[in-house]
Amino acid sequence: MKRRALAAALLVFATAACGLDVNAALPFEVRPGSIRPVPELADVDITVGSKDFTEQIVLGYLAELALEAAGANAIDLTNISGSNSSRYALVDGQVDVQWEYTGTGWLSYLGNDKPIPEEKAQYEAVSKADLARNGIVWLPYSEVNNTYAFATTESYAAEHGLTTNSDMTRFLRQHPEEAVFCVETEFASRPDGMPGVRRTYGFDVTRTKTFGAGAIYSALAGGTCNFGEVFTTDGRIAGLHLRVLADDRKFFPQYNASVTLRKEFLDRYPQIADVMAPVSDALDNKEIIELNKQVDVDGRDPAKVARDWMIAKGFIN
């Protein structure tokens, strides 16, 4: 414990100038389950970072719990404000392990103009380019894909037989008066938002209402609009009984979550890849939506939500 306290104190000093807040350790004991202690990771200090929204914080805690079960000292640097700050913390060595999204890496960090439509191809492209250019390794991606989508209520979707954007398009051609959409202001005019998706699917819009991102979910549930722009893994989807319509023509970019590390750090501790693999494999959109819901809708602490999921999956005890 003295070693961990010293490491945390040094990290606080090192990150204070950057405005990053360190929470030295998990607030509870972690006992191994199917994730067993790894001798090479025993007492190794590993700093885990995340961005400052629910899903990222939950994913960060999942990584910390897995690493603690393997015997490492996980240092909590979750909840970093902004994607660019969290990315810099990883590249600069303030963070050792961090979940990232393939589309964000490809479009925002690597500066590409066009996404790659298929999940695997997008992952392979970003992992190859980021390693070559920045020395960042992307571990195999999970099925968590936090991309854009249209959603409606479960009852509305069931009444009109809607499961995909193509279903929505056919329905709106027959019932144009139903084409009332709630979207963010930026999404309404951005080429990779409403203008582009309308061209791809060929649907018309009778009325567009603009909201902040968080307000769209309640507007959908309350009947203010029939269709709305959402993020596919938001916990309010489950909490408000919304149905995400499948992007069957794959217009929206792919945002699969993957654990990222600096190559030099992974070369020192290659066992981290094996520790994180079962956690990544167990995650998909259904699982992460439920975890996000427990935080955003039910008001639970994200660390406890992550712990309970890891126990339920048998990864820890």
mmCIF file of N, CA and C in Angstrom, residues 102-103 106-107 112-126 250-255:
data_model
loop_
_atom_site.group_PDB
_atom_site.id
_atom_site.type_symbol
_atom_site.label_atom_id
_atom_site.label_comp_id
_atom_site.label_asym_id
_atom_site.label_seq_id
_atom_site.Cartn_x
_atom_site.Cartn_y
_atom_site.Cartn_z
ATOM 1 N N THR A 102 -12.869 3.373 -32.752
ATOM 2 C CA THR A 102 -12.158 3.296 -34.033
ATOM 3 C C THR A 102 -12.437 4.501 -34.919
ATOM 4 N N GLY A 103 -13.690 4.931 -34.976
ATOM 5 C CA GLY A 103 -14.029 6.077 -35.800
ATOM 6 C C GLY A 103 -13.379 7.357 -35.302
ATOM 7 N N TRP A 106 -9.679 7.252 -36.307
ATOM 8 C CA TRP A 106 -9.493 7.405 -37.747
ATOM 9 C C TRP A 106 -9.789 8.827 -38.212
ATOM 10 N N LEU A 107 -10.896 9.385 -37.740
ATOM 11 C CA LEU A 107 -11.333 10.689 -38.224
ATOM 12 C C LEU A 107 -10.724 11.850 -37.439
ATOM 13 N N ASN A 112 -8.371 11.666 -41.079
ATOM 14 C CA ASN A 112 -8.945 11.214 -42.338
ATOM 15 C C ASN A 112 -10.312 11.848 -42.564
ATOM 16 N N ASP A 113 -10.669 12.034 -43.834
ATOM 17 C CA ASP A 113 -11.935 12.699 -44.161
ATOM 18 C C ASP A 113 -13.112 11.746 -44.236
ATOM 19 N N LYS A 114 -12.874 10.506 -44.640
ATOM 20 C CA LYS A 114 -13.970 9.566 -44.862
ATOM 21 C C LYS A 114 -13.812 8.331 -43.998
ATOM 22 N N PRO A 115 -14.891 7.926 -43.342
ATOM 23 C CA PRO A 115 -14.839 6.679 -42.565
ATOM 24 C C PRO A 115 -14.833 5.471 -43.491
ATOM 25 N N ILE A 116 -14.485 4.326 -42.931
ATOM 26 C CA ILE A 116 -14.532 3.056 -43.655
ATOM 27 C C ILE A 116 -15.778 2.321 -43.191
ATOM 28 N N PRO A 117 -16.653 1.891 -44.105
ATOM 29 C CA PRO A 117 -17.988 1.411 -43.713
ATOM 30 C C PRO A 117 -18.003 0.157 -42.844
ATOM 31 N N GLU A 118 -17.093 -0.792 -43.060
ATOM 32 C CA GLU A 118 -17.145 -2.061 -42.341
ATOM 33 C C GLU A 118 -16.342 -1.994 -41.043
ATOM 34 N N GLU A 119 -16.876 -2.606 -39.999
ATOM 35 C CA GLU A 119 -16.240 -2.542 -38.689
ATOM 36 C C GLU A 119 -14.807 -3.076 -38.713
ATOM 37 N N LYS A 120 -14.631 -4.268 -39.247
ATOM 38 C CA LYS A 120 -13.303 -4.889 -39.247
ATOM 39 C C LYS A 120 -12.319 -4.074 -40.059
ATOM 40 N N ALA A 121 -12.734 -3.636 -41.235
ATOM 41 C CA ALA A 121 -11.846 -2.845 -42.087
ATOM 42 C C ALA A 121 -11.486 -1.525 -41.430
ATOM 43 N N GLN A 122 -12.464 -0.892 -40.748
ATOM 44 C CA GLN A 122 -12.175 0.354 -40.047
ATOM 45 C C GLN A 122 -11.173 0.127 -38.925
ATOM 46 N N TYR A 123 -11.365 -0.953 -38.164
ATOM 47 C CA TYR A 123 -10.429 -1.285 -37.088
ATOM 48 C C TYR A 123 -9.030 -1.542 -37.637
ATOM 49 N N GLU A 124 -8.936 -2.338 -38.687
ATOM 50 C CA GLU A 124 -7.627 -2.675 -39.235
ATOM 51 C C GLU A 124 -6.903 -1.437 -39.764
ATOM 52 N N ALA A 125 -7.662 -0.538 -40.375
ATOM 53 C CA ALA A 125 -7.047 0.673 -40.925
ATOM 54 C C ALA A 125 -6.526 1.583 -39.819
ATOM 55 N N VAL A 126 -7.332 1.809 -38.785
ATOM 56 C CA VAL A 126 -6.900 2.718 -37.724
ATOM 57 C C VAL A 126 -5.774 2.106 -36.899
ATOM 58 N N LYS A 250 -25.208 1.234 -43.939
ATOM 59 C CA LYS A 250 -23.925 1.565 -43.314
ATOM 60 C C LYS A 250 -23.442 2.969 -43.684
ATOM 61 N N PHE A 251 -24.317 3.932 -43.494
ATOM 62 C CA PHE A 251 -23.928 5.323 -43.740
ATOM 63 C C PHE A 251 -23.050 5.881 -42.626
ATOM 64 N N PHE A 252 -23.434 5.625 -41.369
ATOM 65 C CA PHE A 252 -22.734 6.254 -40.254
ATOM 66 C C PHE A 252 -21.384 5.582 -40.003
ATOM 67 N N PRO A 253 -20.396 6.352 -39.530
ATOM 68 C CA PRO A 253 -19.079 5.774 -39.229
ATOM 69 C C PRO A 253 -19.167 4.700 -38.147
ATOM 70 N N GLN A 254 -18.160 3.827 -38.126
ATOM 71 C CA GLN A 254 -18.078 2.781 -37.111
ATOM 72 C C GLN A 254 -17.283 3.300 -35.907
ATOM 73 N N TYR A 255 -17.806 3.088 -34.722
ATOM 74 C CA TYR A 255 -17.139 3.540 -33.506
ATOM 75 C C TYR A 255 -17.016 2.372 -32.522
#
